[in-house]
Amino acid sequence: MSNSLQLVRMLLFQTGLPSCCISYDIVARNIIEKIFLASTTNPSKQLPTIKKVLRVNNTIDMLEKFEKYRETVKKRSFGQYKNHPKITVDGNELLQFHITTMSCCYEHMVINPDELCKDPSCCVCRLIQFSFRTSYNSKNGILLSTNSDVLCEHANRVSKGMNVKRAVIVCRTIAGRVVSKDDVKLDEEYDSISIASGLHSRSQNLVIKDSSAVLPRFIIVLD
């Protein structure tokens, strides 16, 4: 498990502070900012300014669906992925970023799924509402990345209007068995596809097949 994922799990489960506590959310912002800024493959490159960090208060149903998918991947791994021990341990859980946009002005530091905005153009709220199950994602998979600078290149291509802000969803992800885009076979069993991103050969961009593998935890709102 990566250090970043360990920090997030510690933040979520071991801070000793109630989730509604202001101190908790200040700690959350500081840790998530550090993870995002440290995930660049080019430290000399300037990243967008972080305006705020929001925490997603996942429902019990969202958490149960995520853990059920993890167990499905782990059980399958015992017979098929014997050479991939991390899959049998935790389903190959990774911390990943997803770039999108946000139209609403969330005044609180916590996003509750039952209090999302109704604006159909607010991608953050719609992705949380439908657990990443959109027509595009169903057809093409969910694009995620481990690197903030790669994300920011995508962000520069994302249009933003007067009330639209660029945002990054920080996700816990069950990657399962990962195969290279060039090695995908129609009859092969896999859970996600690894895609190289231009010059960033060290970066890992993943396309996740199943939306149950993705659990949004924090929203980074960019300037």
Coordinates of C-alpha atoms in Angstrom, one line a residue, residues 23-169:
S23 CA -10.0 20.5 13.4
Y24 CA -10.5 17.2 11.5
D25 CA -11.2 19.1 8.2
I26 CA -8.2 21.3 8.7
V27 CA -6.0 18.3 9.1
A28 CA -7.7 16.7 6.1
R29 CA -7.0 19.7 3.9
N30 CA -3.3 19.8 4.9
I31 CA -2.8 16.1 4.3
I32 CA -4.7 16.0 0.9
E33 CA -2.8 19.1 -0.3
K34 CA 0.5 17.6 0.5
I35 CA -0.4 14.3 -1.2
F36 CA -1.6 16.2 -4.3
L37 CA 1.5 18.5 -4.5
A38 CA 3.9 15.6 -3.8
S39 CA 2.4 13.4 -6.6
T40 CA 4.0 15.4 -9.4
T41 CA 6.6 13.9 -11.7
N42 CA 7.9 17.4 -12.5
P43 CA 8.5 19.3 -9.2
S44 CA 9.7 22.4 -11.1
K45 CA 6.4 22.7 -12.9
Q46 CA 3.9 25.1 -11.3
L47 CA 0.6 23.5 -10.3
P48 CA -2.8 25.2 -10.1
T49 CA -3.7 26.9 -6.8
I50 CA -5.8 24.8 -4.5
K51 CA -8.9 26.9 -3.4
K52 CA -10.4 24.4 -1.0
V53 CA -10.5 20.8 -0.1
L54 CA -13.9 19.2 0.6
R55 CA -14.5 15.8 2.2
V56 CA -17.1 13.4 0.9
N57 CA -19.2 11.8 3.6
N58 CA -19.8 8.4 2.0
T59 CA -23.1 6.7 2.8
I60 CA -23.1 3.1 4.3
D61 CA -24.4 1.8 0.9
M62 CA -21.4 3.4 -0.9
L63 CA -18.9 1.9 1.5
E64 CA -20.6 -1.5 1.4
K65 CA -20.6 -1.6 -2.4
F66 CA -16.9 -0.7 -2.4
E67 CA -15.9 -3.4 0.1
K68 CA -18.1 -6.0 -1.6
Y69 CA -16.3 -5.3 -4.9
R70 CA -12.9 -5.6 -3.1
E71 CA -13.9 -9.1 -1.7
T72 CA -15.0 -10.2 -5.2
V73 CA -11.6 -9.2 -6.7
K74 CA -9.8 -10.9 -3.8
K75 CA -11.7 -14.2 -4.1
R76 CA -11.2 -14.2 -7.9
S77 CA -7.4 -13.7 -7.3
F78 CA -6.9 -16.9 -5.3
G79 CA -7.5 -18.9 -8.4
Q80 CA -6.3 -16.7 -11.2
Y81 CA -3.8 -14.1 -9.9
K82 CA -1.4 -16.2 -7.7
N83 CA 1.5 -14.1 -8.9
H84 CA -0.1 -10.9 -7.7
P85 CA -0.1 -11.1 -3.9
K86 CA -1.3 -7.5 -3.4
I87 CA -4.6 -8.4 -5.1
T88 CA -5.2 -11.2 -2.7
V89 CA -4.4 -8.9 0.3
D90 CA -6.5 -5.8 -0.5
G91 CA -7.7 -6.0 -4.1
N92 CA -4.7 -3.9 -5.1
E93 CA -6.1 -0.7 -3.6
L94 CA -4.6 2.6 -4.9
L95 CA -5.1 6.3 -4.3
Q96 CA -6.1 7.9 -7.6
F97 CA -7.2 11.3 -8.9
H98 CA -10.0 12.1 -11.4
I99 CA -10.2 15.5 -13.1
T100 CA -13.6 17.1 -13.7
T101 CA -15.6 20.3 -13.1
M102 CA -17.8 21.7 -10.4
S103 CA -20.6 24.2 -10.9
C104 CA -22.0 24.6 -7.4
C105 CA -20.6 26.7 -4.6
Y106 CA -20.3 24.3 -1.7
E107 CA -20.0 26.5 1.4
H108 CA -19.4 23.6 3.9
M109 CA -16.2 21.5 4.2
V110 CA -18.1 18.2 3.9
I111 CA -20.2 17.0 0.9
N112 CA -23.1 14.8 1.9
P113 CA -24.6 12.6 -0.9
D114 CA -28.1 13.5 0.2
E115 CA -27.4 17.2 -0.1
L116 CA -25.9 17.4 -3.6
C117 CA -26.8 20.3 -5.9
K118 CA -29.4 19.7 -8.6
D119 CA -27.5 21.4 -11.4
P120 CA -27.1 18.7 -14.2
S121 CA -23.9 20.4 -15.4
C122 CA -22.1 20.0 -12.0
C123 CA -20.0 17.0 -12.7
V124 CA -18.7 16.5 -9.2
C125 CA -22.2 16.2 -7.7
R126 CA -23.5 14.0 -10.5
L127 CA -20.5 11.6 -10.3
I128 CA -21.0 11.3 -6.5
Q129 CA -24.8 10.9 -6.9
F130 CA -24.4 8.1 -9.5
S131 CA -21.2 6.6 -8.1
F132 CA -19.4 7.3 -11.4
R133 CA -22.0 5.3 -13.3
T134 CA -22.4 7.6 -16.3
S135 CA -23.1 6.6 -19.9
Y136 CA -19.6 7.7 -20.9
N137 CA -17.9 5.8 -18.1
S138 CA -20.0 2.7 -18.8
K139 CA -18.7 2.7 -22.4
N140 CA -15.1 4.0 -21.9
G141 CA -14.2 3.2 -18.3
I142 CA -13.2 5.7 -15.6
L143 CA -10.0 7.6 -16.3
L144 CA -7.8 8.0 -13.2
S145 CA -4.2 9.1 -12.5
T146 CA -1.6 8.9 -9.8
N147 CA 0.1 12.1 -10.9
S148 CA -1.1 15.7 -10.3
D149 CA 0.9 17.2 -13.2
V150 CA -0.7 14.8 -15.7
L151 CA -4.1 15.8 -14.2
C152 CA -3.3 19.5 -14.6
E153 CA -2.5 18.9 -18.3
H154 CA -6.0 17.4 -18.7
A155 CA -7.4 20.3 -16.6
N156 CA -6.0 22.8 -19.1
R157 CA -8.2 21.2 -21.7
V158 CA -11.3 21.2 -19.5
S159 CA -13.4 24.3 -20.3
K160 CA -14.5 26.4 -17.3
G161 CA -17.1 29.1 -17.5
M162 CA -18.1 31.9 -15.2
N163 CA -19.4 29.6 -12.5
V164 CA -17.5 26.4 -13.4
K165 CA -14.4 25.4 -11.4
R166 CA -12.0 22.7 -12.2
A167 CA -11.9 20.0 -9.5
V168 CA -10.0 16.8 -8.7
I169 CA -11.8 13.9 -7.0

